[in-house]
Amino acid sequence: MRKLLVLVALCALATSANATTVTVDLTGVNSWDEIGSLNNETLSVAAGTEITGIGWDNVVIQTVGNSWLSEPVLLFEDQVNLTIGAGDDFGGTNTTPYSSGGIVNLVDAGVSNIVVDGLCDIEVFEDYDDEIDTIDATFLSGTLTLEYVPEPASLALLGFGGLVMLRRRK
């Protein structure tokens, strides 16, 4: 029995080292006003206890009025900002979709991992708000992928599943 518990504990530790991913569709998400505005859209994503990486793929943004492609920002849990169109200081629609080329490890990028409580809130806001109380940009397409450490309850469930499987083999 002691060997079985050690094996289950080792399986749980090995599982905790493996990150899980969740993908979010950005299509139709709007960027409204400066950070904290009640008009801003917030995405809530189930994401374990800690986000370790972020990726984006095929993101197309269309600005409105005088807004630039570099102004829409995604704020993760009031901890990390992501400006997908960084450097594109002009308006319109990006002709080449933005892609990160895979998951960007936050620590490798010089940013701390994002601590979450099972749900990650992502506020979409304008870095510079050209027009108050109106949409400044819309994500026409694209996905956002979050890499995260599963929450302890999920790990415990995996460990319990391993325990049951070992018990059934006997």
Backbone as JSON Lines, residues from 0, in Angstrom:
{"i":0,"aa":"M","n":[0.83,-1.2,0.0],"ca":[0.0,0.0,0.0],"c":[0.87,1.25,0.0]}
{"i":1,"aa":"R","n":[1.97,1.23,0.76],"ca":[2.87,2.38,0.84],"c":[3.47,2.66,-0.53]}
{"i":2,"aa":"K","n":[3.87,1.59,-1.26],"ca":[4.42,1.76,-2.6],"c":[3.39,2.39,-3.53]}
{"i":3,"aa":"L","n":[2.14,1.98,-3.38],"ca":[1.07,2.51,-4.2],"c":[0.89,4.01,-3.97]}
{"i":4,"aa":"L","n":[0.9,4.46,-2.73],"ca":[0.76,5.88,-2.42],"c":[1.93,6.69,-2.95]}
{"i":5,"aa":"V","n":[3.14,6.15,-2.85],"ca":[4.32,6.83,-3.39],"c":[4.19,6.95,-4.9]}
{"i":6,"aa":"L","n":[3.74,5.89,-5.55],"ca":[3.56,5.91,-7.0],"c":[2.53,6.96,-7.4]}
{"i":7,"aa":"V","n":[1.41,7.01,-6.7],"ca":[0.37,8.0,-6.99],"c":[0.91,9.41,-6.79]}
{"i":8,"aa":"A","n":[1.67,9.63,-5.72],"ca":[2.25,10.96,-5.47],"c":[3.21,11.34,-6.58]}
{"i":9,"aa":"L","n":[4.04,10.41,-7.02],"ca":[4.97,10.69,-8.11],"c":[4.22,11.0,-9.4]}
{"i":10,"aa":"C","n":[3.14,10.28,-9.67],"ca":[2.32,10.54,-10.87],"c":[1.72,11.94,-10.79]}
{"i":11,"aa":"A","n":[1.25,12.34,-9.62],"ca":[0.67,13.68,-9.46],"c":[1.72,14.75,-9.68]}
{"i":12,"aa":"L","n":[2.95,14.53,-9.16],"ca":[4.02,15.5,-9.37],"c":[4.41,15.58,-10.84]}
{"i":13,"aa":"A","n":[4.47,14.46,-11.52],"ca":[4.82,14.46,-12.93],"c":[3.74,15.18,-13.73]}
{"i":14,"aa":"T","n":[2.49,14.96,-13.37],"ca":[1.4,15.62,-14.06],"c":[1.44,17.12,-13.84]}
{"i":15,"aa":"S","n":[1.81,17.57,-12.62],"ca":[1.82,18.99,-12.34],"c":[2.88,19.72,-13.15]}
{"i":16,"aa":"A","n":[3.93,19.01,-13.56],"ca":[4.98,19.63,-14.37],"c":[4.5,19.85,-15.8]}
{"i":17,"aa":"N","n":[3.5,19.11,-16.21],"ca":[2.98,19.25,-17.56],"c":[1.89,20.31,-17.6]}
{"i":18,"aa":"A","n":[2.06,21.26,-18.48],"ca":[1.06,22.32,-18.61],"c":[-0.06,21.85,-19.53]}
{"i":19,"aa":"T","n":[-1.2,22.47,-19.37],"ca":[-2.37,22.22,-20.19],"c":[-2.66,23.49,-20.97]}
{"i":20,"aa":"T","n":[-3.34,23.38,-22.1],"ca":[-3.67,24.59,-22.86],"c":[-5.17,24.72,-23.05]}
{"i":21,"aa":"V","n":[-5.59,25.96,-23.23],"ca":[-6.96,26.28,-23.59],"c":[-6.89,27.35,-24.69]}
{"i":22,"aa":"T","n":[-7.76,27.21,-25.67],"ca":[-7.77,28.15,-26.8],"c":[-9.05,28.97,-26.77]}
{"i":23,"aa":"V","n":[-8.89,30.27,-26.98],"ca":[-10.01,31.21,-26.95],"c":[-10.17,31.85,-28.32]}
{"i":24,"aa":"D","n":[-11.38,31.87,-28.84],"ca":[-11.66,32.53,-30.11],"c":[-11.84,34.02,-29.87]}
{"i":25,"aa":"L","n":[-11.05,34.84,-30.56],"ca":[-11.12,36.3,-30.4],"c":[-12.09,36.96,-31.38]}
{"i":26,"aa":"T","n":[-12.65,36.19,-32.3],"ca":[-13.53,36.74,-33.32],"c":[-14.7,37.5,-32.69]}
{"i":27,"aa":"G","n":[-14.85,38.77,-33.09],"ca":[-15.96,39.58,-32.62],"c":[-15.72,40.33,-31.33]}
{"i":28,"aa":"V","n":[-14.56,40.13,-30.7],"ca":[-14.24,40.84,-29.46],"c":[-13.88,42.28,-29.81]}
{"i":29,"aa":"N","n":[-14.39,43.23,-29.03],"ca":[-14.17,44.65,-29.3],"c":[-13.29,45.3,-28.24]}
{"i":30,"aa":"S","n":[-12.55,46.3,-28.69],"ca":[-11.74,47.13,-27.79],"c":[-12.42,48.5,-27.73]}
{"i":31,"aa":"W","n":[-12.8,48.93,-26.53],"ca":[-13.6,50.13,-26.37],"c":[-12.8,51.33,-25.86]}
{"i":32,"aa":"D","n":[-12.54,51.32,-24.57],"ca":[-12.0,52.51,-23.9],"c":[-10.73,52.16,-23.13]}
{"i":33,"aa":"E","n":[-10.23,53.16,-22.37],"ca":[-9.02,52.94,-21.58],"c":[-9.27,51.92,-20.48]}
{"i":34,"aa":"I","n":[-8.18,51.42,-19.91],"ca":[-8.23,50.38,-18.89],"c":[-9.22,50.74,-17.77]}
{"i":35,"aa":"G","n":[-10.01,49.75,-17.36],"ca":[-10.94,49.93,-16.26],"c":[-12.31,50.46,-16.63]}
{"i":36,"aa":"S","n":[-12.52,50.81,-17.9],"ca":[-13.83,51.34,-18.31],"c":[-14.89,50.24,-18.23]}
{"i":37,"aa":"L","n":[-16.08,50.61,-17.81],"ca":[-17.19,49.65,-17.74],"c":[-17.62,49.18,-19.13]}
{"i":38,"aa":"N","n":[-17.25,49.93,-20.17],"ca":[-17.58,49.53,-21.54],"c":[-16.71,48.38,-22.04]}
{"i":39,"aa":"N","n":[-15.54,48.22,-21.47],"ca":[-14.58,47.23,-21.97],"c":[-15.13,45.81,-21.84]}
{"i":40,"aa":"E","n":[-14.78,44.99,-22.82],"ca":[-15.19,43.59,-22.79],"c":[-14.15,42.78,-22.0]}
{"i":41,"aa":"T","n":[-14.66,41.83,-21.21],"ca":[-13.79,40.97,-20.42],"c":[-14.1,39.52,-20.75]}
{"i":42,"aa":"L","n":[-13.06,38.77,-21.06],"ca":[-13.19,37.34,-21.31],"c":[-12.8,36.61,-20.04]}
{"i":43,"aa":"S","n":[-13.57,35.62,-19.63],"ca":[-13.22,34.79,-18.47],"c":[-12.95,33.38,-18.98]}
{"i":44,"aa":"V","n":[-11.73,32.9,-18.72],"ca":[-11.28,31.64,-19.27],"c":[-10.83,30.72,-18.14]}
{"i":45,"aa":"A","n":[-11.3,29.48,-18.13],"ca":[-10.84,28.5,-17.14],"c":[-9.37,28.2,-17.42]}
{"i":46,"aa":"A","n":[-8.51,28.49,-16.42],"ca":[-7.08,28.38,-16.67],"c":[-6.28,27.97,-15.44]}
{"i":47,"aa":"G","n":[-6.75,27.03,-14.66],"ca":[-5.96,26.46,-13.57],"c":[-5.51,27.46,-12.53]}
{"i":48,"aa":"T","n":[-4.24,27.34,-12.1],"ca":[-3.72,28.18,-11.03],"c":[-2.65,29.16,-11.48]}
{"i":49,"aa":"E","n":[-2.02,28.88,-12.62],"ca":[-0.93,29.74,-13.06],"c":[-0.77,29.63,-14.58]}
{"i":50,"aa":"I","n":[-0.79,30.78,-15.25],"ca":[-0.57,30.79,-16.7],"c":[0.94,30.95,-16.92]}
{"i":51,"aa":"T","n":[1.5,30.03,-17.71],"ca":[2.94,30.01,-17.94],"c":[3.32,30.45,-19.35]}
{"i":52,"aa":"G","n":[2.34,30.48,-20.27],"ca":[2.63,30.86,-21.64],"c":[1.4,31.35,-22.37]}
{"i":53,"aa":"I","n":[1.63,32.2,-23.37],"ca":[0.54,32.75,-24.18],"c":[0.95,32.69,-25.65]}
{"i":54,"aa":"G","n":[0.01,32.31,-26.49],"ca":[0.25,32.32,-27.93],"c":[-0.96,32.9,-28.64]}
{"i":55,"aa":"W","n":[-0.75,33.41,-29.83],"ca":[-1.86,33.92,-30.63],"c":[-1.63,33.54,-32.08]}
{"i":56,"aa":"D","n":[-2.71,33.33,-32.8],"ca":[-2.59,32.84,-34.17],"c":[-3.7,33.42,-35.05]}
{"i":57,"aa":"N","n":[-3.33,33.82,-36.26],"ca":[-4.26,34.31,-37.28],"c":[-5.14,35.45,-36.79]}
{"i":58,"aa":"V","n":[-4.56,36.38,-36.03],"ca":[-5.33,37.49,-35.47],"c":[-5.39,38.63,-36.49]}
{"i":59,"aa":"V","n":[-6.61,39.02,-36.82],"ca":[-6.84,40.17,-37.71],"c":[-7.66,41.19,-36.93]}
{"i":60,"aa":"I","n":[-7.15,42.42,-36.88],"ca":[-7.8,43.5,-36.15],"c":[-8.2,44.6,-37.13]}
{"i":61,"aa":"Q","n":[-9.39,45.13,-36.93],"ca":[-9.85,46.27,-37.74],"c":[-10.12,47.44,-36.8]}
{"i":62,"aa":"T","n":[-9.47,48.57,-37.09],"ca":[-9.66,49.73,-36.22],"c":[-10.78,50.61,-36.78]}
{"i":63,"aa":"V","n":[-11.26,51.5,-35.91],"ca":[-12.33,52.42,-36.27],"c":[-11.82,53.84,-36.05]}
{"i":64,"aa":"G","n":[-12.15,54.75,-36.95],"ca":[-11.75,56.15,-36.79],"c":[-10.25,56.32,-36.77]}
{"i":65,"aa":"N","n":[-9.76,57.07,-35.78],"ca":[-8.33,57.38,-35.67],"c":[-7.52,56.35,-34.89]}
{"i":66,"aa":"S","n":[-8.11,55.26,-34.48],"ca":[-7.39,54.25,-33.69],"c":[-6.34,53.55,-34.54]}
{"i":67,"aa":"W","n":[-5.28,53.1,-33.85],"ca":[-4.2,52.37,-34.49],"c":[-4.28,50.89,-34.12]}
{"i":68,"aa":"L","n":[-3.65,50.06,-34.95],"ca":[-3.59,48.63,-34.67],"c":[-2.78,48.31,-33.42]}
{"i":69,"aa":"S","n":[-1.93,49.24,-33.01],"ca":[-1.1,49.04,-31.81],"c":[-1.81,49.41,-30.51]}
{"i":70,"aa":"E","n":[-3.04,49.87,-30.58],"ca":[-3.74,50.34,-29.37],"c":[-4.56,49.29,-28.62]}
{"i":71,"aa":"P","n":[-5.16,48.28,-29.28],"ca":[-5.9,47.27,-28.5],"c":[-4.94,46.45,-27.63]}
{"i":72,"aa":"V","n":[-5.3,46.29,-26.35],"ca":[-4.45,45.58,-25.39],"c":[-5.29,44.54,-24.67]}
{"i":73,"aa":"L","n":[-4.68,43.38,-24.42],"ca":[-5.3,42.34,-23.6],"c":[-4.59,42.34,-22.25]}
{"i":74,"aa":"L","n":[-5.35,42.54,-21.18],"ca":[-4.8,42.59,-19.82],"c":[-5.23,41.33,-19.08]}
{"i":75,"aa":"F","n":[-4.26,40.52,-18.69],"ca":[-4.5,39.25,-18.03],"c":[-4.46,39.43,-16.51]}
{"i":76,"aa":"E","n":[-5.61,39.29,-15.85],"ca":[-5.7,39.31,-14.38],"c":[-5.03,40.54,-13.77]}
{"i":77,"aa":"D","n":[-5.09,41.69,-14.41],"ca":[-4.46,42.92,-13.92],"c":[-2.96,42.73,-13.68]}
{"i":78,"aa":"Q","n":[-2.34,41.77,-14.38],"ca":[-0.93,41.46,-14.15],"c":[-0.05,41.64,-15.38]}
{"i":79,"aa":"V","n":[-0.52,41.23,-16.55],"ca":[0.31,41.23,-17.76],"c":[-0.49,41.8,-18.93]}
{"i":80,"aa":"N","n":[0.13,42.75,-19.65],"ca":[-0.48,43.32,-20.87],"c":[0.08,42.63,-22.1]}
{"i":81,"aa":"L","n":[-0.78,42.39,-23.09],"ca":[-0.35,41.87,-24.37],"c":[-0.91,42.78,-25.46]}
{"i":82,"aa":"T","n":[-0.02,43.4,-26.24],"ca":[-0.42,44.21,-27.38],"c":[-0.06,43.43,-28.64]}
{"i":83,"aa":"I","n":[-1.04,42.77,-29.22],"ca":[-0.79,41.9,-30.37],"c":[-0.28,42.69,-31.58]}
{"i":84,"aa":"G","n":[-0.8,43.89,-31.78],"ca":[-0.41,44.71,-32.93],"c":[0.71,45.7,-32.62]}
{"i":85,"aa":"A","n":[1.54,45.39,-31.63],"ca":[2.61,46.31,-31.21],"c":[3.46,46.75,-32.4]}
{"i":86,"aa":"G","n":[3.71,48.06,-32.47],"ca":[4.54,48.61,-33.53],"c":[3.79,49.04,-34.77]}
{"i":87,"aa":"D","n":[2.55,48.59,-34.93],"ca":[1.75,48.99,-36.09],"c":[0.97,50.25,-35.75]}
{"i":88,"aa":"D","n":[1.67,51.38,-35.81],"ca":[1.09,52.67,-35.41],"c":[0.36,53.31,-36.57]}
{"i":89,"aa":"F","n":[-0.65,52.61,-37.07],"ca":[-1.51,53.11,-38.13],"c":[-2.86,52.4,-38.03]}
{"i":90,"aa":"G","n":[-3.87,52.98,-38.62],"ca":[-5.21,52.43,-38.55],"c":[-5.52,51.51,-39.72]}
{"i":91,"aa":"G","n":[-6.73,50.96,-39.7],"ca":[-7.18,50.08,-40.77],"c":[-7.29,48.65,-40.32]}
{"i":92,"aa":"T","n":[-6.98,47.74,-41.25],"ca":[-7.02,46.3,-40.97],"c":[-5.66,45.72,-41.33]}
{"i":93,"aa":"N","n":[-5.07,44.94,-40.43],"ca":[-3.78,44.33,-40.77],"c":[-3.95,43.33,-41.9]}
{"i":94,"aa":"T","n":[-3.11,43.45,-42.92],"ca":[-3.23,42.57,-44.1],"c":[-2.57,41.22,-43.88]}
{"i":95,"aa":"T","n":[-1.59,41.15,-43.0],"ca":[-0.96,39.89,-42.63],"c":[-1.39,39.57,-41.2]}
{"i":96,"aa":"P","n":[-2.08,38.43,-41.0],"ca":[-2.52,38.09,-39.65],"c":[-1.35,38.01,-38.66]}
{"i":97,"aa":"Y","n":[-1.6,38.47,-37.44],"ca":[-0.6,38.39,-36.38],"c":[-0.55,36.98,-35.82]}
{"i":98,"aa":"S","n":[0.66,36.45,-35.66],"ca":[0.85,35.13,-35.05],"c":[2.12,35.15,-34.22]}
{"i":99,"aa":"S","n":[2.08,34.47,-33.09],"ca":[3.25,34.42,-32.21],"c":[4.22,33.32,-32.61]}
{"i":100,"aa":"G","n":[3.78,32.4,-33.48],"ca":[4.64,31.29,-33.87],"c":[4.69,30.2,-32.82]}
{"i":101,"aa":"G","n":[3.72,30.15,-31.95],"ca":[3.66,29.14,-30.89],"c":[3.43,29.8,-29.55]}
{"i":102,"aa":"I","n":[3.57,29.02,-28.5],"ca":[3.38,29.53,-27.14],"c":[4.63,30.28,-26.72]}
{"i":103,"aa":"V","n":[4.46,31.5,-26.23],"ca":[5.56,32.29,-25.7],"c":[5.63,32.04,-24.19]}
{"i":104,"aa":"N","n":[6.72,31.47,-23.72],"ca":[6.9,31.22,-22.29],"c":[7.08,32.57,-21.59]}
{"i":105,"aa":"L","n":[6.25,32.86,-20.61],"ca":[6.28,34.17,-19.96],"c":[7.61,34.45,-19.26]}
{"i":106,"aa":"V","n":[8.13,33.49,-18.53],"ca":[9.39,33.7,-17.81],"c":[10.53,33.94,-18.81]}
{"i":107,"aa":"D","n":[10.56,33.17,-19.9],"ca":[11.59,33.38,-20.93],"c":[11.48,34.75,-21.56]}
{"i":108,"aa":"A","n":[10.25,35.31,-21.58],"ca":[10.04,36.65,-22.15],"c":[10.29,37.75,-21.14]}
{"i":109,"aa":"G","n":[10.72,37.37,-19.92],"ca":[11.03,38.37,-18.9],"c":[9.83,38.84,-18.1]}
{"i":110,"aa":"V","n":[8.76,38.05,-18.12],"ca":[7.52,38.4,-17.42],"c":[7.22,37.29,-16.41]}
{"i":111,"aa":"S","n":[6.68,37.65,-15.27],"ca":[6.29,36.64,-14.28],"c":[5.07,35.86,-14.78]}
{"i":112,"aa":"N","n":[4.97,34.6,-14.35],"ca":[3.77,33.83,-14.65],"c":[2.56,34.54,-14.05]}
{"i":113,"aa":"I","n":[1.4,34.32,-14.65],"ca":[0.17,34.97,-14.21],"c":[-0.55,34.06,-13.22]}
{"i":114,"aa":"V","n":[-0.74,34.53,-12.01],"ca":[-1.41,33.74,-10.97],"c":[-2.92,33.94,-11.13]}
{"i":115,"aa":"V","n":[-3.66,32.82,-11.19],"ca":[-5.12,32.88,-11.35],"c":[-5.77,31.97,-10.32]}
{"i":116,"aa":"D","n":[-7.08,32.12,-10.16],"ca":[-7.82,31.32,-9.18],"c":[-8.76,30.33,-9.86]}
{"i":117,"aa":"G","n":[-8.33,29.79,-10.98],"ca":[-9.18,28.86,-11.74],"c":[-9.77,29.52,-12.97]}
{"i":118,"aa":"L","n":[-10.06,30.83,-12.87],"ca":[-10.55,31.61,-14.0],"c":[-9.59,32.76,-14.26]}
{"i":119,"aa":"C","n":[-9.27,32.98,-15.52],"ca":[-8.42,34.11,-15.89],"c":[-9.3,35.15,-16.58]}
{"i":120,"aa":"D","n":[-9.36,36.34,-15.99],"ca":[-10.1,37.44,-16.61],"c":[-9.15,38.22,-17.51]}
{"i":121,"aa":"I","n":[-9.59,38.43,-18.75],"ca":[-8.8,39.16,-19.74],"c":[-9.6,40.38,-20.16]}
{"i":122,"aa":"E","n":[-9.16,41.57,-19.72],"ca":[-9.83,42.81,-20.1],"c":[-9.24,43.29,-21.43]}
{"i":123,"aa":"V","n":[-10.11,43.63,-22.37],"ca":[-9.69,44.17,-23.66],"c":[-9.91,45.67,-23.61]}
{"i":124,"aa":"F","n":[-8.82,46.45,-23.74],"ca":[-8.93,47.9,-23.63],"c":[-8.04,48.6,-24.65]}
{"i":125,"aa":"E","n":[-8.2,49.91,-24.76],"ca":[-7.4,50.74,-25.65],"c":[-6.26,51.39,-24.88]}
{"i":126,"aa":"D","n":[-5.05,51.26,-25.4],"ca":[-3.89,51.92,-24.78],"c":[-4.04,53.44,-24.88]}
{"i":127,"aa":"Y","n":[-4.56,53.9,-26.0],"ca":[-4.89,55.31,-26.17],"c":[-6.3,55.37,-26.72]}
{"i":128,"aa":"D","n":[-7.19,55.99,-26.01],"ca":[-8.61,56.01,-26.4],"c":[-8.91,57.24,-27.24]}
{"i":129,"aa":"D","n":[-9.1,57.01,-28.54],"ca":[-9.38,58.11,-29.47],"c":[-10.8,58.65,-29.32]}
{"i":130,"aa":"E","n":[-11.73,57.75,-29.09],"ca":[-13.15,58.12,-28.97],"c":[-13.73,57.45,-27.74]}
{"i":131,"aa":"I","n":[-14.14,58.22,-26.75],"ca":[-14.71,57.67,-25.53],"c":[-16.1,57.11,-25.8]}
{"i":132,"aa":"D","n":[-16.41,55.98,-25.17],"ca":[-17.72,55.31,-25.25],"c":[-18.08,54.81,-26.64]}
{"i":133,"aa":"T","n":[-17.09,54.52,-27.46],"ca":[-17.33,53.88,-28.76],"c":[-16.3,52.78,-28.98]}
{"i":134,"aa":"I","n":[-16.61,51.87,-29.87],"ca":[-15.67,50.8,-30.22],"c":[-14.55,51.41,-31.04]}
{"i":135,"aa":"D","n":[-13.3,51.13,-30.61],"ca":[-12.12,51.62,-31.33],"c":[-11.52,50.56,-32.25]}
{"i":136,"aa":"A","n":[-11.73,49.29,-31.93],"ca":[-11.18,48.2,-32.75],"c":[-11.98,46.92,-32.5]}
{"i":137,"aa":"T","n":[-12.0,46.07,-33.53],"ca":[-12.67,44.78,-33.45],"c":[-11.71,43.7,-33.94]}
{"i":138,"aa":"F","n":[-11.65,42.59,-33.2],"ca":[-10.89,41.43,-33.65],"c":[-11.77,40.68,-34.65]}
{"i":139,"aa":"L","n":[-11.35,40.69,-35.91],"ca":[-12.14,40.04,-36.96],"c":[-11.94,38.52,-36.96]}
{"i":140,"aa":"S","n":[-10.77,38.08,-36.52],"ca":[-10.49,36.64,-36.45],"c":[-9.31,36.42,-35.53]}
{"i":141,"aa":"G","n":[-9.06,35.16,-35.24],"ca":[-7.88,34.8,-34.47],"c":[-8.19,34.05,-33.2]}
{"i":142,"aa":"T","n":[-7.14,33.4,-32.69],"ca":[-7.26,32.66,-31.44],"c":[-6.13,33.05,-30.5]}
{"i":143,"aa":"L","n":[-6.41,32.86,-29.24],"ca":[-5.46,33.1,-28.16],"c":[-5.34,31.76,-27.43]}
{"i":144,"aa":"T","n":[-4.12,31.31,-27.2],"ca":[-3.91,30.05,-26.5],"c":[-3.16,30.32,-25.2]}
{"i":145,"aa":"L","n":[-3.72,29.84,-24.11],"ca":[-3.1,29.99,-22.79],"c":[-2.57,28.64,-22.36]}
{"i":146,"aa":"E","n":[-1.32,28.62,-21.91],"ca":[-0.74,27.42,-21.35],"c":[-0.73,27.61,-19.83]}
{"i":147,"aa":"Y","n":[-1.26,26.64,-19.1],"ca":[-1.4,26.83,-17.66],"c":[-1.15,25.55,-16.89]}
{"i":148,"aa":"V","n":[-0.88,25.72,-15.59],"ca":[-0.72,24.61,-14.67],"c":[-2.11,24.27,-14.15]}
{"i":149,"aa":"P","n":[-2.51,23.0,-14.25],"ca":[-3.85,22.62,-13.77],"c":[-4.0,22.9,-12.28]}
{"i":150,"aa":"E","n":[-5.23,23.15,-11.87],"ca":[-5.5,23.41,-10.45],"c":[-5.34,22.12,-9.64]}
{"i":151,"aa":"P","n":[-5.06,22.23,-8.34],"ca":[-4.82,21.05,-7.51],"c":[-5.95,20.03,-7.52]}
{"i":152,"aa":"A","n":[-7.19,20.48,-7.6],"ca":[-8.31,19.53,-7.6],"c":[-8.24,18.63,-8.83]}
{"i":153,"aa":"S","n":[-7.84,19.19,-9.97],"ca":[-7.69,18.38,-11.18],"c":[-6.56,17.38,-11.02]}
{"i":154,"aa":"L","n":[-5.46,17.82,-10.38],"ca":[-4.35,16.92,-10.14],"c":[-4.76,15.79,-9.21]}
{"i":155,"aa":"A","n":[-5.52,16.13,-8.19],"ca":[-5.98,15.11,-7.24],"c":[-6.88,14.1,-7.95]}
{"i":156,"aa":"L","n":[-7.73,14.59,-8.85],"ca":[-8.61,13.71,-9.6],"c":[-7.8,12.77,-10.49]}
{"i":157,"aa":"L","n":[-6.74,13.31,-11.13],"ca":[-5.87,12.46,-11.94],"c":[-5.18,11.41,-11.08]}
{"i":158,"aa":"G","n":[-4.7,11.82,-9.91],"ca":[-4.06,10.89,-8.99],"c":[-5.02,9.81,-8.53]}
{"i":159,"aa":"F","n":[-6.26,10.22,-8.24],"ca":[-7.28,9.25,-7.81],"c":[-7.58,8.27,-8.94]}
{"i":160,"aa":"G","n":[-7.64,8.8,-10.17],"ca":[-7.89,7.93,-11.33],"c":[-6.79,6.9,-11.48]}
{"i":161,"aa":"G","n":[-5.53,7.32,-11.25],"ca":[-4.41,6.39,-11.31],"c":[-4.51,5.34,-10.22]}
{"i":162,"aa":"L","n":[-4.95,5.75,-9.04],"ca":[-5.12,4.84,-7.92],"c":[-6.17,3.78,-8.26]}
{"i":163,"aa":"V","n":[-7.29,4.22,-8.83],"ca":[-8.37,3.3,-9.19],"c":[-7.89,2.33,-10.26]}
{"i":164,"aa":"M","n":[-7.15,2.83,-11.25],"ca":[-6.66,1.96,-12.33],"c":[-5.71,0.9,-11.76]}
{"i":165,"aa":"L","n":[-4.82,1.31,-10.84],"ca":[-3.9,0.34,-10.24],"c":[-4.67,-0.68,-9.4]}
{"i":166,"aa":"R","n":[-5.68,-0.23,-8.7],"ca":[-6.49,-1.11,-7.85],"c":[-7.22,-2.15,-8.71]}
{"i":167,"aa":"R","n":[-7.7,-1.71,-9.9],"ca":[-8.46,-2.62,-10.78],"c":[-7.56,-3.69,-11.35]}
{"i":168,"aa":"R","n":[-6.26,-3.38,-11.54],"ca":[-5.35,-4.36,-12.13],"c":[-5.12,-5.52,-11.19]}
{"i":169,"aa":"K","n":[-5.21,-5.29,-9.89],"ca":[-5.0,-6.36,-8.92],"c":[-6.21,-7.24,-8.95]}
